[in-house]
CSV table of C-alpha atoms and ligand atoms in Angstrom, one decimal:
chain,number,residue,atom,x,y,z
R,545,UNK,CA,-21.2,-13.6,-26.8
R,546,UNK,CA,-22.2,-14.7,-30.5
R,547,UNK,CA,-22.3,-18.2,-30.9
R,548,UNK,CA,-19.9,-18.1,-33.4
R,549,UNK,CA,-17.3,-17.3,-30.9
R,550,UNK,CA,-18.1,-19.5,-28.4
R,551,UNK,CA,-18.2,-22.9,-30.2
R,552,UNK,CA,-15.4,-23.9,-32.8
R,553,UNK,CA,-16.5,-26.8,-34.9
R,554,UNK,CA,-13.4,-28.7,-34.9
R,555,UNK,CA,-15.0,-31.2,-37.8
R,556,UNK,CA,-12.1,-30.1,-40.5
R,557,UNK,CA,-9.3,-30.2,-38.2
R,558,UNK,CA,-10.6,-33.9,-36.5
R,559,UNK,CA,-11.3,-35.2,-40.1
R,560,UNK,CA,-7.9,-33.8,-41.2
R,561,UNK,CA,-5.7,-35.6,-38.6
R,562,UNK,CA,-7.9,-38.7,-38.8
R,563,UNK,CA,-5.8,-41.9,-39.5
R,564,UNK,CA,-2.7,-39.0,-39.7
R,565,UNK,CA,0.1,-39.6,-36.9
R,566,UNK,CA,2.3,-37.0,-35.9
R,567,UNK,CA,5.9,-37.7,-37.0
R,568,UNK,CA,9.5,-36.4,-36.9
R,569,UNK,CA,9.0,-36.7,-32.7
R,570,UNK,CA,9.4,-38.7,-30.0
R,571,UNK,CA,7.0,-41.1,-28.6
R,572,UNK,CA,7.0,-42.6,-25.1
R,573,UNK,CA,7.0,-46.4,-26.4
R,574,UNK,CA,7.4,-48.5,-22.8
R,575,UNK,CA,8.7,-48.9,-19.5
R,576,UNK,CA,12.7,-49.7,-19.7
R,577,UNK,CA,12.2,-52.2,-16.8
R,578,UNK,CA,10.0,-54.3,-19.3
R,579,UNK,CA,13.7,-55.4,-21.5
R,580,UNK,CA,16.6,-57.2,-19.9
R,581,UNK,CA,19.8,-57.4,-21.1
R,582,UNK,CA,19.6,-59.8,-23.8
R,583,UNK,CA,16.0,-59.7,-24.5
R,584,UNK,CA,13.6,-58.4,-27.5
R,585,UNK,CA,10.2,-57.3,-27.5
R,586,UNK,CA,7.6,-56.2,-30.1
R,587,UNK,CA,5.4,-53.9,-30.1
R,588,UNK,CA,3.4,-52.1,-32.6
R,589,UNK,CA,3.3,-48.0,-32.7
R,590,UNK,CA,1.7,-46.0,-34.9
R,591,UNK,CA,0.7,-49.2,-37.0
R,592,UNK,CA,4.6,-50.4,-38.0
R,593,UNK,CA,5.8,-53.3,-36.4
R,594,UNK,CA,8.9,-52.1,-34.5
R,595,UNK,CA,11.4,-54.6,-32.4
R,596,UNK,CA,12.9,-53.5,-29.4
R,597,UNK,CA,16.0,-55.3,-27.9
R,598,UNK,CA,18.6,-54.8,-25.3
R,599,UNK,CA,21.9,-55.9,-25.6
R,600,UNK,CA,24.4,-57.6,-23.0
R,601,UNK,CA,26.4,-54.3,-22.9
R,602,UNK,CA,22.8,-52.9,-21.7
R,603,UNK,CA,21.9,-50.7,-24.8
R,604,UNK,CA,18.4,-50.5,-26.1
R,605,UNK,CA,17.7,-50.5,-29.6
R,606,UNK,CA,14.6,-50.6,-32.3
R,607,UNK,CA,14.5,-52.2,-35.0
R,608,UNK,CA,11.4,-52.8,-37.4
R,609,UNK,CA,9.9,-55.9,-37.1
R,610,UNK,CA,10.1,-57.2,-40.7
R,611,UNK,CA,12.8,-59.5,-41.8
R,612,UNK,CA,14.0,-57.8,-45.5
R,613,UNK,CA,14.1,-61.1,-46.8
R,614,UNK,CA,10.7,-62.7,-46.9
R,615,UNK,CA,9.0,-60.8,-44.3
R,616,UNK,CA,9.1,-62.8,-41.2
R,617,UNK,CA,9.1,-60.6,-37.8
R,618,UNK,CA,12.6,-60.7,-36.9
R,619,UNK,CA,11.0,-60.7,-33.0
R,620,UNK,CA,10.4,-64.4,-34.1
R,621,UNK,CA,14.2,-65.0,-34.1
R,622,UNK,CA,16.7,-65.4,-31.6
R,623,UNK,CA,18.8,-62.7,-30.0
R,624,UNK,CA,22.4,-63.7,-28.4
R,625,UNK,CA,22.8,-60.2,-27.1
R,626,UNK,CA,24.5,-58.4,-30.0
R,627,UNK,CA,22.4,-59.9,-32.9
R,628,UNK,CA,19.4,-60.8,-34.0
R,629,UNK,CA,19.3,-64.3,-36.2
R,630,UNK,CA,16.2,-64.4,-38.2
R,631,UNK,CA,13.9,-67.6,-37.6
R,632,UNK,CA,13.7,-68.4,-41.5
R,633,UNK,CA,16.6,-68.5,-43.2
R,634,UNK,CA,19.2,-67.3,-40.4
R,635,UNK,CA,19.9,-63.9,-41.7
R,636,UNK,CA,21.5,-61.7,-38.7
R,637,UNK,CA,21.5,-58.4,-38.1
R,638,UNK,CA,23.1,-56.0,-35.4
R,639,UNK,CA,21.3,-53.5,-33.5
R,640,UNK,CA,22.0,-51.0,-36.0
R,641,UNK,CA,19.6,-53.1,-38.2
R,642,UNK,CA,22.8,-54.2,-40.9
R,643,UNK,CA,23.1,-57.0,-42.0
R,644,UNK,CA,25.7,-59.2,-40.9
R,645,UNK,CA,25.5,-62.5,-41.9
R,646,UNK,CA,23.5,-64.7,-44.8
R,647,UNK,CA,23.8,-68.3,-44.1
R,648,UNK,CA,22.6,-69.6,-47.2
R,649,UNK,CA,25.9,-67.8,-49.4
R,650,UNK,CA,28.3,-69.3,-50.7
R,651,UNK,CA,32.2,-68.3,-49.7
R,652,UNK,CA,33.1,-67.2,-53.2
R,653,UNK,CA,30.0,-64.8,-53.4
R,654,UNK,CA,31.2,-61.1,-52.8
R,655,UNK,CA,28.0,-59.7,-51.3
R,656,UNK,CA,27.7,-56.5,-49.9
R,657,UNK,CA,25.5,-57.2,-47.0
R,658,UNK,CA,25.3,-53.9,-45.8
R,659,UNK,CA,22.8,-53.0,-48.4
R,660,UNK,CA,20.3,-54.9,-46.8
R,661,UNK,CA,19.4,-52.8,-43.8
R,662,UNK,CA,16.7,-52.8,-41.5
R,663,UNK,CA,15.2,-49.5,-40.6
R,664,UNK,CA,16.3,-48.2,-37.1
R,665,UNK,CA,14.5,-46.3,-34.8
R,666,UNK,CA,16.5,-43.7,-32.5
R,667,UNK,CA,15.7,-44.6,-28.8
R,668,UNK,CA,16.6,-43.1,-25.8
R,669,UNK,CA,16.4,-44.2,-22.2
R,670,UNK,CA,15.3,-41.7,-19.9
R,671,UNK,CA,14.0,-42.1,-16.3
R,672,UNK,CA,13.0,-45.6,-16.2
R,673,UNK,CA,11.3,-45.5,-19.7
R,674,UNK,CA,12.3,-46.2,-23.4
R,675,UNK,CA,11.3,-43.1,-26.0
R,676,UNK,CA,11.6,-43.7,-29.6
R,677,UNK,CA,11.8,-41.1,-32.4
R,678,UNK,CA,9.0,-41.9,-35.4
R,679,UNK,CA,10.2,-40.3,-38.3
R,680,UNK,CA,8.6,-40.0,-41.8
R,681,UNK,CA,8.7,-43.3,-43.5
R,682,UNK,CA,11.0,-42.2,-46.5
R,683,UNK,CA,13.3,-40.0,-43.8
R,684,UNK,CA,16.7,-41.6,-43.6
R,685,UNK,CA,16.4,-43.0,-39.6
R,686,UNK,CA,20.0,-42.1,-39.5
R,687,UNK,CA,19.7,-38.5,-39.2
R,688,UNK,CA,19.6,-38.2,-34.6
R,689,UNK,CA,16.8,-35.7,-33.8
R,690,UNK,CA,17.4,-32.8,-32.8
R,691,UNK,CA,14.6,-32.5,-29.9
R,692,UNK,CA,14.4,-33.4,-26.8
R,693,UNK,CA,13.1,-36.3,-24.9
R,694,UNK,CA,10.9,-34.7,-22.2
R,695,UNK,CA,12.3,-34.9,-18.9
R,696,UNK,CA,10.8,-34.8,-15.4
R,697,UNK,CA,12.4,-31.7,-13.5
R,698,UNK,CA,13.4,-32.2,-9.9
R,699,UNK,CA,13.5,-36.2,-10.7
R,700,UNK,CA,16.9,-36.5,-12.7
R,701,UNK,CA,18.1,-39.8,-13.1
R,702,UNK,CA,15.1,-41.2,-11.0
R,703,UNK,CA,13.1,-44.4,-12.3
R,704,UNK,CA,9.3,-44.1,-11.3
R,705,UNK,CA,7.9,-45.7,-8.7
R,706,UNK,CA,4.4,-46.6,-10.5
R,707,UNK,CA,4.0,-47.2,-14.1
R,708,UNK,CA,0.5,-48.3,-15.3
R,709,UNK,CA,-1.3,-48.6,-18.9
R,710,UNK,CA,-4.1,-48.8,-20.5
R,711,UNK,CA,-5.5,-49.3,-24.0
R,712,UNK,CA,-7.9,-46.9,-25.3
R,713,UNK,CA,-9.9,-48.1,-28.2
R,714,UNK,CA,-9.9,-45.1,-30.7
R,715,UNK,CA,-7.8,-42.2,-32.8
R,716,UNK,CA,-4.6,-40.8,-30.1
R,717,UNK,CA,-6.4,-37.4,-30.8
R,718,UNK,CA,-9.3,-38.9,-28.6
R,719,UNK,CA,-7.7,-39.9,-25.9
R,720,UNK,CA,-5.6,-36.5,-26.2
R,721,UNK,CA,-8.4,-34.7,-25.8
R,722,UNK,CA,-10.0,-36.8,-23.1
R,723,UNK,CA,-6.3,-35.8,-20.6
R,724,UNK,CA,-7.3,-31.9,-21.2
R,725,UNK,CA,-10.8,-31.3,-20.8
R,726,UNK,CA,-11.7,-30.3,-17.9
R,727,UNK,CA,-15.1,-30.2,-17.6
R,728,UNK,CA,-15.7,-34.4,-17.9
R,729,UNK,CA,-14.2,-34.7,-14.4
R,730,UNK,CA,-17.7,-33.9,-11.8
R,731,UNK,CA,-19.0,-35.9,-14.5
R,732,UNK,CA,-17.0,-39.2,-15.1
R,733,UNK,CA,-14.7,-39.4,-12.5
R,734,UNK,CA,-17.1,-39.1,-9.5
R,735,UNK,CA,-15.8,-41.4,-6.2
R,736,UNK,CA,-15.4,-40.5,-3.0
R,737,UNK,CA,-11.6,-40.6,-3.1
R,738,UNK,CA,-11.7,-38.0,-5.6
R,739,UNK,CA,-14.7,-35.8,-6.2
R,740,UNK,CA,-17.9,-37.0,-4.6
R,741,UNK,CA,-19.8,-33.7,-5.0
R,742,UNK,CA,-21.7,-32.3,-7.9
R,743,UNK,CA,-21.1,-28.8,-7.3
R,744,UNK,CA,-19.5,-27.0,-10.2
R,745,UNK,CA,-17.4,-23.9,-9.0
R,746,UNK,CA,-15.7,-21.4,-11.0
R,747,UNK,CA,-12.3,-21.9,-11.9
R,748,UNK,CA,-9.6,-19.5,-13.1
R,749,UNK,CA,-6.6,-20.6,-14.2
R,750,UNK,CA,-3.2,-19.2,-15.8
R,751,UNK,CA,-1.8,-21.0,-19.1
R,752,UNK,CA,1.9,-20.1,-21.1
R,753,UNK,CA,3.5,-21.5,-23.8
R,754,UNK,CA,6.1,-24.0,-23.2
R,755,UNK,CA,8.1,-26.2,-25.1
R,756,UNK,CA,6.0,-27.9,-28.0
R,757,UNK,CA,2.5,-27.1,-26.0
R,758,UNK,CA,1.4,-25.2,-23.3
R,759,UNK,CA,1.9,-25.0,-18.8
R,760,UNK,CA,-1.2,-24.2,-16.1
R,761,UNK,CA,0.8,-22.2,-13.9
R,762,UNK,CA,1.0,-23.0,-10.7
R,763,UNK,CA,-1.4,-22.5,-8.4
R,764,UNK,CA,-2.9,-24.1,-4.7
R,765,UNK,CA,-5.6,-26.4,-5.4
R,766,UNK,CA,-8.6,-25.0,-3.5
R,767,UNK,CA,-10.2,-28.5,-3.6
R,768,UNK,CA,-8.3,-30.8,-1.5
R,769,UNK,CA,-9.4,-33.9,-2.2
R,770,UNK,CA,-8.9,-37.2,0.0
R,771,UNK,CA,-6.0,-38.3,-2.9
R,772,UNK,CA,-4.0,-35.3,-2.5
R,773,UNK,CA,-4.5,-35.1,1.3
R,774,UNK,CA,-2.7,-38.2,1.4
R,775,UNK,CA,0.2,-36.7,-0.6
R,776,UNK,CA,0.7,-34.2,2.6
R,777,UNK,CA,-2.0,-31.6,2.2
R,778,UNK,CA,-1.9,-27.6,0.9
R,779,UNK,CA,-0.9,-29.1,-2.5
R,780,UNK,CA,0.4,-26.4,-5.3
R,781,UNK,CA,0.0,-27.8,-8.9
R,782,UNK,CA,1.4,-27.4,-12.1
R,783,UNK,CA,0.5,-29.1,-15.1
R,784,UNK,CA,2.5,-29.3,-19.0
R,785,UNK,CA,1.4,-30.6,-21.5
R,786,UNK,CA,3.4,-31.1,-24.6
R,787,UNK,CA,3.3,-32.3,-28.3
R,788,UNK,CA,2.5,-35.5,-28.9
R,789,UNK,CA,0.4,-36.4,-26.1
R,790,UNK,CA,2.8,-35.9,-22.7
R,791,UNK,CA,1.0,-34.3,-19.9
R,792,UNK,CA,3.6,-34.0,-16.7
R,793,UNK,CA,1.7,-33.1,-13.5
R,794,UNK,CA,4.1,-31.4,-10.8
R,795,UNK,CA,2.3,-31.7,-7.1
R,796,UNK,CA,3.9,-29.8,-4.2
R,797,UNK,CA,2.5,-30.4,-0.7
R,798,UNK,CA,3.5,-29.4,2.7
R,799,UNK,CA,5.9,-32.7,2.8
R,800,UNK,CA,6.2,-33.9,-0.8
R,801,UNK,CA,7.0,-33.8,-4.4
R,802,UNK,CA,4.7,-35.7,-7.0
R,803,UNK,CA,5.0,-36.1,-10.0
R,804,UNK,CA,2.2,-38.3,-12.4
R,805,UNK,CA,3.5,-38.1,-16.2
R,806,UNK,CA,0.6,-39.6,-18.5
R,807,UNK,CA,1.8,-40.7,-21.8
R,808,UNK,CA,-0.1,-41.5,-25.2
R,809,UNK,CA,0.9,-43.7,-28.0
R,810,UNK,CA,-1.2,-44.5,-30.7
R,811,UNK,CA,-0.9,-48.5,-31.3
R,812,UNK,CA,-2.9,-48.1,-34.6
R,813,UNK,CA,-5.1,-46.0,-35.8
R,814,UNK,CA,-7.8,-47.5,-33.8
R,815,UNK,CA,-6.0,-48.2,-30.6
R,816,UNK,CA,-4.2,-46.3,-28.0
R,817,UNK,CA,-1.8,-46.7,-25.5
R,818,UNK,CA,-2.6,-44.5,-22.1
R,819,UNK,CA,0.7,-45.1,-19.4
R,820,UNK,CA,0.4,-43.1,-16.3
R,821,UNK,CA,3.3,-43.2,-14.1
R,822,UNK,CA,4.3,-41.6,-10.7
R,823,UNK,CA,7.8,-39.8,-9.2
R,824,UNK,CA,7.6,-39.3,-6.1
R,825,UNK,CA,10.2,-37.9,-2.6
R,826,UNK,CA,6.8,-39.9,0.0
R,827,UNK,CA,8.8,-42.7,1.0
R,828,UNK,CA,5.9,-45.3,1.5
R,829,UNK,CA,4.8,-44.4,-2.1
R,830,UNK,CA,6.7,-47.9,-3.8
R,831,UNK,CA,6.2,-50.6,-1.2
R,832,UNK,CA,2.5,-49.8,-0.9
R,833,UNK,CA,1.9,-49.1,-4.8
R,834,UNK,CA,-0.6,-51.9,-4.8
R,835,UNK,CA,-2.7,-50.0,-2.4
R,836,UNK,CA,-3.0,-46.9,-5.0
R,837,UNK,CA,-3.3,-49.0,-8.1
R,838,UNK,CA,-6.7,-50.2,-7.7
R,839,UNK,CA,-7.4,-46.1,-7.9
R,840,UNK,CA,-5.5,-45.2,-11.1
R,841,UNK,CA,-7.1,-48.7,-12.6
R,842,UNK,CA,-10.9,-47.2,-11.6
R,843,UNK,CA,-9.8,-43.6,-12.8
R,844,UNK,CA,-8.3,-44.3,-16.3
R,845,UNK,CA,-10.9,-47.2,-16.8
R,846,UNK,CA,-13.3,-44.4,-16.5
R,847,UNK,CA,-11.7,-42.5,-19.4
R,848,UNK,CA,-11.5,-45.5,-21.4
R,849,UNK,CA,-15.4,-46.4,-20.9
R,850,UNK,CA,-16.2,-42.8,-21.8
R,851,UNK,CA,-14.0,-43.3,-25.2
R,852,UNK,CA,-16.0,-46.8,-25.6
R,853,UNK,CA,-19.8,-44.9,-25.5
R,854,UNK,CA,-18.0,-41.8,-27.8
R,855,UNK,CA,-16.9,-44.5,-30.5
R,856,UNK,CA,-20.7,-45.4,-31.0
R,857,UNK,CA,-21.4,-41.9,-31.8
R,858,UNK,CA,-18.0,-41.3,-34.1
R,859,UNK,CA,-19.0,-44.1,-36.3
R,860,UNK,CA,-21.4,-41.6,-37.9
R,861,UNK,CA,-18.5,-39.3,-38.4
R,862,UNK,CA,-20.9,-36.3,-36.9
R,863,UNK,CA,-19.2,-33.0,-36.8
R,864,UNK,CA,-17.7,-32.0,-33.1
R,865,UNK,CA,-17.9,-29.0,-31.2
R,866,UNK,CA,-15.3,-27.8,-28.9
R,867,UNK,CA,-16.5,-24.5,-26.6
R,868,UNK,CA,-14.6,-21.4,-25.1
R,869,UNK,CA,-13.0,-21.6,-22.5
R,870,UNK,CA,-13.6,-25.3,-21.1
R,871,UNK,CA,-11.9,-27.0,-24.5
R,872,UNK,CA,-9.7,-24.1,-24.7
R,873,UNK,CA,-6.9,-26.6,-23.9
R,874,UNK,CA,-8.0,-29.2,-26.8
R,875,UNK,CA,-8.3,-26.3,-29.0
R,876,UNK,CA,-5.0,-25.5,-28.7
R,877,UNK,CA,-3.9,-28.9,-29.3
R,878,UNK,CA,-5.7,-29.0,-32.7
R,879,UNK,CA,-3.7,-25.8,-33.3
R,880,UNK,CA,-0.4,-27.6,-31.9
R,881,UNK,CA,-0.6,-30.1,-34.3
R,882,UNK,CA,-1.5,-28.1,-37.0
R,883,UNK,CA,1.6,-26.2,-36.3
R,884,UNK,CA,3.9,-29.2,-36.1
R,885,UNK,CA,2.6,-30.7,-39.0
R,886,UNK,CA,3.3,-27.5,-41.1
R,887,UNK,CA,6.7,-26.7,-39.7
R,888,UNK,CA,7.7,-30.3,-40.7
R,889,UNK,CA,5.9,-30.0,-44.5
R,890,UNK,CA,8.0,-26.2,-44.5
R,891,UNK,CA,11.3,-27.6,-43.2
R,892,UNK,CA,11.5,-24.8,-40.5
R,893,UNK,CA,11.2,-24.4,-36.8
R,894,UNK,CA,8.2,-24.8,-35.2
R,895,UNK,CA,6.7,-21.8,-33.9
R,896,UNK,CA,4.3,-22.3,-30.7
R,897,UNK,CA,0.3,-21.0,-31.5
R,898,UNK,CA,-0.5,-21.0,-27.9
R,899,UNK,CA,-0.4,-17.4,-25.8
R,900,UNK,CA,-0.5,-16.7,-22.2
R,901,UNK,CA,-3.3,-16.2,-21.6
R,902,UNK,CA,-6.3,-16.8,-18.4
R,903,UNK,CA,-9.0,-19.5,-18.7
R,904,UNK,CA,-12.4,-19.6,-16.8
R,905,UNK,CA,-14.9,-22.9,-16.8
R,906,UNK,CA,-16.5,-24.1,-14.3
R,907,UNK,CA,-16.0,-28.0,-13.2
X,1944,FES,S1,12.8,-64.3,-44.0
X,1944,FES,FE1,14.3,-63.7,-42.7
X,1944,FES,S2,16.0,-64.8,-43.3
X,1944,FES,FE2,14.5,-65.3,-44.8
X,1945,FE2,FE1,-10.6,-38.2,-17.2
């Protein structure tokens, strides 16, 4: 095969989506267990300062985190459970971000307060976690998306019995990248309780299209490793991935269902959130969760010490190389985003790059 074919330099694409978020879709922002009725929490995604809160009538809401006034955080305020009273100069606002209420006005003053509104992220609660929609800065946040949150099948209205996170320093695409590629795995993650040998073997596996990125089709797992004997044994797998970084892992054993759904949210441009989270039917799974976190802590901390070493070398901004058919996957994630990113500048739907189509690599 000519070179040519067999390496893609990616340099264009990386350089092109560097310090570029995807927006106009929704990002997984936090677990919902993490605001109470009544509380408010900020967190920053995708660089903006955003506000989360909960009412007493248990609705979650965002709200960005900069007072219109003068610029305080409205997090630094206080929140009754309907409004949020800002710490300088008492201006309130309702979870719709609108103004309500400026202390410091006279009662003969006829002030239309709506006019100073606070941008408003749409949010949705779904499964135990909070998704918020990041739309283009000058979009008007009013306009309700018309995709999807994604959804774990088989685990409809189920919270998760694990939830876990991490913080990756570098570019989402990074970390991204990191979740699909195969071939890292004999390399990085080597343990006993998960792949202790060196031996790469061939592997052949089915992809489709699917909603906003691409499936592995289901398949047994002829490596049965000590983790997924545990889950019951003979386990069937099925992984999706999806636009903007949601990977959903389906495990079928003899006795169980599993799900692990990795998220990523880019904090900034140079940080990165990395939640991994299980579902599960094994009904010792959540009162001994403590025994398997020590496991997904070693794992992910792997990744995120590999994307520590990788930074040293990206600080030279050398050009990167992605090879047929073991970055297959990141491949098409370049093109994914590529895609989205057009259909959005185009104003028309977005029309899935990836084919069905067999991969071989070995790992
Ligand atoms: S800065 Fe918020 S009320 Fe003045
Ligand atoms: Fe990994």
């Amino acid at each position: 095969m000519p070179i040519g074919e067999l390496l893609l330099t990616t340099l264009k694409l990386v350089t092109e989506s560097k310090q570029n978020f995807l927006r106009n879709i929704w990002y997984y922002a936090l677990p919902a267990e993490r605001i109470k009725a009544g509380q408010m929490l900020a967190k920053q995604l995708l660089g903006e300062p955003v506000v989360f809160g909960r009412t007493q009538a248990g609705e979650v809401f965002a709200l960005r985190d900069i007072c219109p006034h003068r610029a305080v955080p409205l997090s630094c305020g206080r929140f009754d459970g309907k409004e949020i009273e800002c710490a300088y100069h008492g201006w309130r606002f309702d979870d719709g971000g609108t103004c309500t209420a400026i202390p410091a006005l006279n009662d003969d003053r006829d002030l239309d307060l709506s006019k100073f509104q606070v941008r408003r992220y749409p949010v949705r609660e779904v499964q135990g976690n909070i998704w918020i929609y990041m739309s283009d800065l000058d979009r008007c946040d009013e306009r309700e998306p018309q995709q999807t949150v994604p959804e774990i099948a088989g685990f409809e209205g189920v919270t998760h019995q694990s939830t876990f996170t991490m913080k990756f320093p570098c570019f989402i695409d990074h970390a991204v990248v990191g979740l699909m590629d195969p071939s890292h795995v004999p390399f990085v993650h080597r343990a006993w309780w998960w792949r202790s040998d060196t031996i790469l073997t061939d592997e052949i596996k089915a992809f489709d299209p699917s909603p906003y990125g691409f499936t592995m089709r289901r398949h047994r797992l002829e490596r049965q490793t000590f983790f997924y004997r545990l889950l019951g044994g003979d386990a069937e797998v099925e992984i999706a991935f999806r636009l903007p970084g949601v990977r959903i892992e389906q495990i079928v054993t003899n006795t169980n269902r599993v799900c692990n759904l990795t998220v990523i949210t880019p904090i900034s441009e140079t940080e990165t959130e990395v939640t991994t989270m299980f579902y599960t039917t094994i009904p010792w799974f959540k009162p001994l969760r403590w025994l398997i976190q020590p496991f997904i802590t070693t794992f992910l901390g792997q990744d995120r010490d590999m994307v520590v070493k990788q930074q040293i070398g990206l600080k030279y901004n050398p050009p990167l190389m992605l090879i047929r058919d073991a970055d297959t996957q990141a491949i098409w994630y370049y093109q994914l985003r590529a895609e989205y990113l057009k259909s959005i500048g185009e104003d028309r739907e977005f029309s899935n790059p990836v084919k069905s189509q067999i991969l071989h690599w070995r790992s």
